[in-house]
């Protein structure tokens, strides 16, 4: 039997696939179609938070049928660094968003604290409109009751998921599907 590498032994195993690659791609196309209709004639800027939103943004944006710009922010994660609810901006936008139609593209909304923080930051810059498109919505854990979620890919139960941008300690982002993380160490199964 081959011995496990360091990465393999250090990581919890993947559990069931919650959203398959085919399901993801089909839903992303539907969302892109809705967004293309809703933002016709507007100055759409897709804003994503690194690194988790990268895959969703890339797929979503390439199915849009209207002109759109993209930009990125990076923040400290509430979960990793500050459970007290204080976030910090690590990378700001390059674009001026004043008077533009900003769609915040998120990988997942859990407690909602991160999204609320980002909205506060963006609102001070007077965009023409500001809404959220989230791939995953974990409503069971929501703390912030009112978020302007205009588009939602999938509502998921209160489980920790990885893949398609979502990580556990920087691993598993590159999987093309969303899987539940188990708590035992293990290896990455076939990409099917
Ligand atoms: P919030 O609780 O809505 O502020 O979410 C904070 C951040 O926690 C998200 O942007 C994700 O980076 C991370 N997060 C929340 N739930 C999960 C999960 O199930 N898997 C991976 N990351 C998660
Ligand atoms: Mg995130």
PDB file of C-alpha atoms and ligand atoms in Angstrom:
ATOM      1  CA  UNK A   1       0.000   0.000   0.000  1.00  0.00           C
ATOM      2  CA  UNK A   2       1.285   3.473  -0.851  1.00  0.00           C
ATOM      3  CA  UNK A   3       1.778   5.873   2.078  1.00  0.00           C
ATOM      4  CA  UNK A   4      -0.232   9.087   2.194  1.00  0.00           C
ATOM      5  CA  UNK A   5       1.415  12.413   1.376  1.00  0.00           C
ATOM      6  CA  UNK A   6       1.434  15.205   3.967  1.00  0.00           C
ATOM      7  CA  UNK A   7      -1.395  17.055   2.264  1.00  0.00           C
ATOM      8  CA  UNK A   8      -3.549  13.989   2.186  1.00  0.00           C
ATOM      9  CA  UNK A   9      -3.069  13.096   5.839  1.00  0.00           C
ATOM     10  CA  UNK A  10      -3.612  16.679   7.020  1.00  0.00           C
ATOM     11  CA  UNK A  11      -6.917  17.162   5.211  1.00  0.00           C
ATOM     12  CA  UNK A  12     -10.384  16.031   6.192  1.00  0.00           C
ATOM     13  CA  UNK A  13     -11.948  13.705   3.628  1.00  0.00           C
ATOM     14  CA  UNK A  14     -14.615  14.678   1.147  1.00  0.00           C
ATOM     15  CA  UNK A  15     -18.110  13.402   1.814  1.00  0.00           C
ATOM     16  CA  UNK A  16     -21.052  13.371  -0.560  1.00  0.00           C
ATOM     17  CA  UNK A  17     -21.184  15.627  -3.597  1.00  0.00           C
ATOM     18  CA  UNK A  18     -23.863  18.184  -2.797  1.00  0.00           C
ATOM     19  CA  UNK A  19     -23.955  19.946  -6.170  1.00  0.00           C
ATOM     20  CA  UNK A  20     -22.506  18.167  -9.189  1.00  0.00           C
ATOM     21  CA  UNK A  21     -20.540  19.840 -11.955  1.00  0.00           C
ATOM     22  CA  UNK A  22     -23.492  19.485 -14.336  1.00  0.00           C
ATOM     23  CA  UNK A  23     -25.899  21.012 -11.807  1.00  0.00           C
ATOM     24  CA  UNK A  24     -23.516  23.902 -11.171  1.00  0.00           C
ATOM     25  CA  UNK A  25     -23.030  24.657 -14.834  1.00  0.00           C
ATOM     26  CA  UNK A  26     -26.751  24.497 -15.616  1.00  0.00           C
ATOM     27  CA  UNK A  27     -27.659  26.833 -12.734  1.00  0.00           C
ATOM     28  CA  UNK A  28     -24.856  29.276 -13.544  1.00  0.00           C
ATOM     29  CA  UNK A  29     -26.220  29.559 -17.101  1.00  0.00           C
ATOM     30  CA  UNK A  30     -29.728  30.254 -15.744  1.00  0.00           C
ATOM     31  CA  UNK A  31     -28.439  32.967 -13.433  1.00  0.00           C
ATOM     32  CA  UNK A  32     -26.427  34.534 -16.253  1.00  0.00           C
ATOM     33  CA  UNK A  33     -29.547  34.621 -18.426  1.00  0.00           C
ATOM     34  CA  UNK A  34     -31.554  36.339 -15.659  1.00  0.00           C
ATOM     35  CA  UNK A  35     -28.812  38.869 -15.010  1.00  0.00           C
ATOM     36  CA  UNK A  36     -28.469  39.568 -18.738  1.00  0.00           C
ATOM     37  CA  UNK A  37     -32.165  40.416 -18.922  1.00  0.00           C
ATOM     38  CA  UNK A  38     -32.312  42.457 -15.739  1.00  0.00           C
ATOM     39  CA  UNK A  39     -29.257  44.607 -16.416  1.00  0.00           C
ATOM     40  CA  UNK A  40     -29.883  45.347 -20.076  1.00  0.00           C
ATOM     41  CA  UNK A  41     -28.740  48.890 -20.882  1.00  0.00           C
ATOM     42  CA  UNK A  42     -27.044  49.355 -17.506  1.00  0.00           C
ATOM     43  CA  UNK A  43     -23.404  49.827 -16.561  1.00  0.00           C
ATOM     44  CA  UNK A  44     -22.869  46.446 -14.916  1.00  0.00           C
ATOM     45  CA  UNK A  45     -19.821  45.840 -12.727  1.00  0.00           C
ATOM     46  CA  UNK A  46     -19.386  42.390 -11.197  1.00  0.00           C
ATOM     47  CA  UNK A  47     -17.487  42.583  -7.924  1.00  0.00           C
ATOM     48  CA  UNK A  48     -16.087  39.423  -6.407  1.00  0.00           C
ATOM     49  CA  UNK A  49     -14.271  38.588  -3.229  1.00  0.00           C
ATOM     50  CA  UNK A  50     -11.040  36.668  -3.590  1.00  0.00           C
ATOM     51  CA  UNK A  51     -10.444  33.871  -3.597  1.00  0.00           C
ATOM     52  CA  UNK A  52     -13.675  31.942  -3.165  1.00  0.00           C
ATOM     53  CA  UNK A  53     -15.752  33.792  -5.740  1.00  0.00           C
ATOM     54  CA  UNK A  54     -13.261  33.351  -8.557  1.00  0.00           C
ATOM     55  CA  UNK A  55     -14.687  30.224 -10.191  1.00  0.00           C
ATOM     56  CA  UNK A  56     -18.293  31.347  -9.978  1.00  0.00           C
ATOM     57  CA  UNK A  57     -17.458  34.773 -11.398  1.00  0.00           C
ATOM     58  CA  UNK A  58     -15.478  33.279 -14.274  1.00  0.00           C
ATOM     59  CA  UNK A  59     -18.273  30.917 -15.303  1.00  0.00           C
ATOM     60  CA  UNK A  60     -21.112  33.350 -14.674  1.00  0.00           C
ATOM     61  CA  UNK A  61     -19.519  36.221 -16.555  1.00  0.00           C
ATOM     62  CA  UNK A  62     -18.746  34.215 -19.674  1.00  0.00           C
ATOM     63  CA  UNK A  63     -22.431  33.345 -20.094  1.00  0.00           C
ATOM     64  CA  UNK A  64     -23.627  36.959 -19.887  1.00  0.00           C
ATOM     65  CA  UNK A  65     -25.010  38.377 -23.101  1.00  0.00           C
ATOM     66  CA  UNK A  66     -24.395  42.024 -22.172  1.00  0.00           C
ATOM     67  CA  UNK A  67     -21.235  44.051 -21.607  1.00  0.00           C
ATOM     68  CA  UNK A  68     -19.918  43.813 -18.056  1.00  0.00           C
ATOM     69  CA  UNK A  69     -16.761  44.707 -16.186  1.00  0.00           C
ATOM     70  CA  UNK A  70     -15.220  42.680 -13.364  1.00  0.00           C
ATOM     71  CA  UNK A  71     -13.269  43.707 -10.298  1.00  0.00           C
ATOM     72  CA  UNK A  72     -11.972  42.103  -7.115  1.00  0.00           C
ATOM     73  CA  UNK A  73     -11.701  42.733  -3.409  1.00  0.00           C
ATOM     74  CA  UNK A  74     -10.008  40.724  -0.702  1.00  0.00           C
ATOM     75  CA  UNK A  75     -10.828  40.792   2.998  1.00  0.00           C
ATOM     76  CA  UNK A  76      -9.859  38.942   6.129  1.00  0.00           C
ATOM     77  CA  UNK A  77     -12.284  36.150   6.785  1.00  0.00           C
ATOM     78  CA  UNK A  78     -14.580  36.397   9.786  1.00  0.00           C
ATOM     79  CA  UNK A  79     -14.395  32.689  10.325  1.00  0.00           C
ATOM     80  CA  UNK A  80     -10.597  32.457  10.408  1.00  0.00           C
ATOM     81  CA  UNK A  81      -9.577  35.689  12.082  1.00  0.00           C
ATOM     82  CA  UNK A  82     -12.293  37.607  13.802  1.00  0.00           C
ATOM     83  CA  UNK A  83     -15.369  35.805  15.082  1.00  0.00           C
ATOM     84  CA  UNK A  84     -16.212  39.068  16.876  1.00  0.00           C
ATOM     85  CA  UNK A  85     -17.463  40.453  13.581  1.00  0.00           C
ATOM     86  CA  UNK A  86     -14.696  42.813  12.537  1.00  0.00           C
ATOM     87  CA  UNK A  87     -13.441  42.454   8.980  1.00  0.00           C
ATOM     88  CA  UNK A  88     -10.558  44.194   7.265  1.00  0.00           C
ATOM     89  CA  UNK A  89     -10.043  45.115   3.636  1.00  0.00           C
ATOM     90  CA  UNK A  90      -6.853  43.538   2.241  1.00  0.00           C
ATOM     91  CA  UNK A  91      -7.354  44.531  -1.385  1.00  0.00           C
ATOM     92  CA  UNK A  92      -9.662  47.272  -2.589  1.00  0.00           C
ATOM     93  CA  UNK A  93     -11.347  47.610  -5.980  1.00  0.00           C
ATOM     94  CA  UNK A  94      -9.440  49.120  -8.888  1.00  0.00           C
ATOM     95  CA  UNK A  95     -12.624  50.595 -10.351  1.00  0.00           C
ATOM     96  CA  UNK A  96     -14.555  53.682  -9.275  1.00  0.00           C
ATOM     97  CA  UNK A  97     -18.111  52.402  -8.687  1.00  0.00           C
ATOM     98  CA  UNK A  98     -19.858  55.767  -8.363  1.00  0.00           C
ATOM     99  CA  UNK A  99     -23.036  55.757 -10.458  1.00  0.00           C
ATOM    100  CA  UNK A 100     -22.502  52.193 -11.658  1.00  0.00           C
ATOM    101  CA  UNK A 101     -24.653  49.088 -11.241  1.00  0.00           C
ATOM    102  CA  UNK A 102     -22.720  46.857  -8.911  1.00  0.00           C
ATOM    103  CA  UNK A 103     -23.489  43.182  -8.484  1.00  0.00           C
ATOM    104  CA  UNK A 104     -21.614  41.546  -5.625  1.00  0.00           C
ATOM    105  CA  UNK A 105     -20.886  37.986  -6.740  1.00  0.00           C
ATOM    106  CA  UNK A 106     -20.398  35.718  -3.713  1.00  0.00           C
ATOM    107  CA  UNK A 107     -19.522  32.049  -3.400  1.00  0.00           C
ATOM    108  CA  UNK A 108     -21.514  31.514  -0.221  1.00  0.00           C
ATOM    109  CA  UNK A 109     -23.512  33.496   2.299  1.00  0.00           C
ATOM    110  CA  UNK A 110     -23.487  31.903   5.717  1.00  0.00           C
ATOM    111  CA  UNK A 111     -24.009  34.229   8.709  1.00  0.00           C
ATOM    112  CA  UNK A 112     -24.153  37.139   6.270  1.00  0.00           C
ATOM    113  CA  UNK A 113     -21.609  39.177   8.250  1.00  0.00           C
ATOM    114  CA  UNK A 114     -19.103  39.262   5.399  1.00  0.00           C
ATOM    115  CA  UNK A 115     -21.689  40.399   2.867  1.00  0.00           C
ATOM    116  CA  UNK A 116     -23.016  43.038   5.276  1.00  0.00           C
ATOM    117  CA  UNK A 117     -19.497  44.400   5.731  1.00  0.00           C
ATOM    118  CA  UNK A 118     -18.866  44.511   1.979  1.00  0.00           C
ATOM    119  CA  UNK A 119     -22.185  46.243   1.338  1.00  0.00           C
ATOM    120  CA  UNK A 120     -21.348  48.879   3.956  1.00  0.00           C
ATOM    121  CA  UNK A 121     -18.013  49.565   2.258  1.00  0.00           C
ATOM    122  CA  UNK A 122     -19.518  49.698  -1.244  1.00  0.00           C
ATOM    123  CA  UNK A 123     -22.553  51.821  -0.315  1.00  0.00           C
ATOM    124  CA  UNK A 124     -20.388  54.708   0.875  1.00  0.00           C
ATOM    125  CA  UNK A 125     -19.189  55.068  -2.747  1.00  0.00           C
ATOM    126  CA  UNK A 126     -22.646  55.807  -4.145  1.00  0.00           C
ATOM    127  CA  UNK A 127     -23.187  53.128  -6.790  1.00  0.00           C
ATOM    128  CA  UNK A 128     -26.347  53.527  -8.899  1.00  0.00           C
ATOM    129  CA  UNK A 129     -27.469  50.124  -7.604  1.00  0.00           C
ATOM    130  CA  UNK A 130     -26.049  47.414  -5.396  1.00  0.00           C
ATOM    131  CA  UNK A 131     -27.278  43.831  -5.234  1.00  0.00           C
ATOM    132  CA  UNK A 132     -25.967  40.362  -4.403  1.00  0.00           C
ATOM    133  CA  UNK A 133     -25.683  37.240  -6.506  1.00  0.00           C
ATOM    134  CA  UNK A 134     -24.659  34.284  -4.349  1.00  0.00           C
ATOM    135  CA  UNK A 135     -24.024  30.782  -5.584  1.00  0.00           C
ATOM    136  CA  UNK A 136     -24.795  29.131  -2.254  1.00  0.00           C
ATOM    137  CA  UNK A 137     -27.065  30.286   0.551  1.00  0.00           C
ATOM    138  CA  UNK A 138     -26.844  28.691   4.005  1.00  0.00           C
ATOM    139  CA  UNK A 139     -29.949  30.334   5.419  1.00  0.00           C
ATOM    140  CA  UNK A 140     -29.972  28.268   8.619  1.00  0.00           C
ATOM    141  CA  UNK A 141     -26.981  30.153  10.005  1.00  0.00           C
ATOM    142  CA  UNK A 142     -27.980  33.682   8.974  1.00  0.00           C
ATOM    143  CA  UNK A 143     -27.352  36.424  11.533  1.00  0.00           C
ATOM    144  CA  UNK A 144     -27.886  39.455   9.292  1.00  0.00           C
ATOM    145  CA  UNK A 145     -31.623  39.328   8.519  1.00  0.00           C
ATOM    146  CA  UNK A 146     -31.881  41.655   5.520  1.00  0.00           C
ATOM    147  CA  UNK A 147     -29.450  41.292   2.658  1.00  0.00           C
ATOM    148  CA  UNK A 148     -30.291  42.368  -0.914  1.00  0.00           C
ATOM    149  CA  UNK A 149     -29.867  38.872  -2.394  1.00  0.00           C
ATOM    150  CA  UNK A 150     -31.257  39.256  -5.911  1.00  0.00           C
ATOM    151  CA  UNK A 151     -29.898  35.978  -7.324  1.00  0.00           C
ATOM    152  CA  UNK A 152     -29.327  32.700  -5.524  1.00  0.00           C
ATOM    153  CA  UNK A 153     -27.881  29.530  -7.026  1.00  0.00           C
ATOM    154  CA  UNK A 154     -28.718  26.929  -4.401  1.00  0.00           C
ATOM    155  CA  UNK A 155     -29.978  26.958  -0.847  1.00  0.00           C
ATOM    156  CA  UNK A 156     -27.904  24.415   1.104  1.00  0.00           C
ATOM    157  CA  UNK A 157     -28.197  22.894   4.596  1.00  0.00           C
ATOM    158  CA  UNK A 158     -25.900  23.764   7.500  1.00  0.00           C
ATOM    159  CA  UNK A 159     -22.896  21.684   6.430  1.00  0.00           C
ATOM    160  CA  UNK A 160     -19.335  22.754   5.609  1.00  0.00           C
ATOM    161  CA  UNK A 161     -18.782  22.505   1.876  1.00  0.00           C
ATOM    162  CA  UNK A 162     -15.745  22.795  -0.387  1.00  0.00           C
ATOM    163  CA  UNK A 163     -15.027  22.969  -4.099  1.00  0.00           C
ATOM    164  CA  UNK A 164     -15.719  25.374  -6.974  1.00  0.00           C
ATOM    165  CA  UNK A 165     -13.761  28.099  -5.161  1.00  0.00           C
ATOM    166  CA  UNK A 166     -14.660  27.165  -1.590  1.00  0.00           C
ATOM    167  CA  UNK A 167     -11.779  25.982   0.527  1.00  0.00           C
ATOM    168  CA  UNK A 168     -10.739  24.311   3.715  1.00  0.00           C
ATOM    169  CA  UNK A 169      -7.335  25.781   4.664  1.00  0.00           C
ATOM    170  CA  UNK A 170      -6.721  26.755   1.013  1.00  0.00           C
ATOM    171  CA  UNK A 171      -7.355  23.218  -0.238  1.00  0.00           C
ATOM    172  CA  UNK A 172     -10.188  21.795  -2.359  1.00  0.00           C
ATOM    173  CA  UNK A 173     -10.958  25.071  -4.209  1.00  0.00           C
ATOM    174  CA  UNK A 174     -10.083  23.534  -7.558  1.00  0.00           C
ATOM    175  CA  UNK A 175     -12.742  20.809  -7.518  1.00  0.00           C
ATOM    176  CA  UNK A 176     -15.368  21.349 -10.240  1.00  0.00           C
ATOM    177  CA  UNK A 177     -18.235  20.350  -7.892  1.00  0.00           C
ATOM    178  CA  UNK A 178     -19.412  21.197  -4.369  1.00  0.00           C
ATOM    179  CA  UNK A 179     -18.847  18.476  -1.779  1.00  0.00           C
ATOM    180  CA  UNK A 180     -19.422  18.150   1.939  1.00  0.00           C
ATOM    181  CA  UNK A 181     -16.290  18.036   4.077  1.00  0.00           C
ATOM    182  CA  UNK A 182     -16.071  15.172   6.539  1.00  0.00           C
ATOM    183  CA  UNK A 183     -13.911  15.341   9.628  1.00  0.00           C
ATOM    184  CA  UNK A 184     -11.603  12.405   9.003  1.00  0.00           C
ATOM    185  CA  UNK A 185      -8.411  12.723   6.934  1.00  0.00           C
ATOM    186  CA  UNK A 186      -8.591  11.309   3.438  1.00  0.00           C
ATOM    187  CA  UNK A 187      -7.875  11.732  -0.243  1.00  0.00           C
ATOM    188  CA  UNK A 188      -9.572  13.503  -3.139  1.00  0.00           C
ATOM    189  CA  UNK A 189     -11.862  11.175  -5.079  1.00  0.00           C
ATOM    190  CA  UNK A 190     -12.179  11.041  -8.848  1.00  0.00           C
ATOM    191  CA  UNK A 191     -13.531  14.156 -10.575  1.00  0.00           C
ATOM    192  CA  UNK A 192     -16.814  12.608 -11.645  1.00  0.00           C
TER     193      UNK A 192
HETATM  194  P1  LIG B   1     -20.406  34.636   6.430  1.00  0.00           P
HETATM  195  O1  LIG B   1     -20.632  33.812   7.680  1.00  0.00           O
HETATM  196  O2  LIG B   1     -21.655  34.773   5.625  1.00  0.00           O
HETATM  197  O3  LIG B   1     -19.792  35.964   6.796  1.00  0.00           O
HETATM  198  O4  LIG B   1     -19.362  33.861   5.557  1.00  0.00           O
HETATM  199  C1  LIG B   1     -18.001  34.045   5.802  1.00  0.00           C
HETATM  200  C2  LIG B   1     -17.132  33.250   4.899  1.00  0.00           C
HETATM  201  O5  LIG B   1     -16.990  31.964   5.485  1.00  0.00           O
HETATM  202  C3  LIG B   1     -17.579  32.965   3.475  1.00  0.00           C
HETATM  203  O6  LIG B   1     -17.282  34.011   2.585  1.00  0.00           O
HETATM  204  C4  LIG B   1     -16.732  31.763   3.171  1.00  0.00           C
HETATM  205  O7  LIG B   1     -15.433  32.174   2.802  1.00  0.00           O
HETATM  206  C5  LIG B   1     -16.671  31.071   4.505  1.00  0.00           C
HETATM  207  N1  LIG B   1     -17.625  29.949   4.563  1.00  0.00           N
HETATM  208  C6  LIG B   1     -18.846  29.905   5.120  1.00  0.00           C
HETATM  209  N2  LIG B   1     -19.391  28.675   4.991  1.00  0.00           N
HETATM  210  C7  LIG B   1     -18.474  27.939   4.312  1.00  0.00           C
HETATM  211  C8  LIG B   1     -18.446  26.576   3.860  1.00  0.00           C
HETATM  212  O8  LIG B   1     -19.374  25.769   4.036  1.00  0.00           O
HETATM  213  N3  LIG B   1     -17.319  26.210   3.196  1.00  0.00           N
HETATM  214  C9  LIG B   1     -16.259  27.026   2.955  1.00  0.00           C
HETATM  215  N4  LIG B   1     -16.258  28.301   3.372  1.00  0.00           N
HETATM  216  C10 LIG B   1     -17.346  28.752   4.052  1.00  0.00           C
HETATM  217 MG1  LIG B   2     -16.310  34.233   0.462  1.00  0.00          MG
END
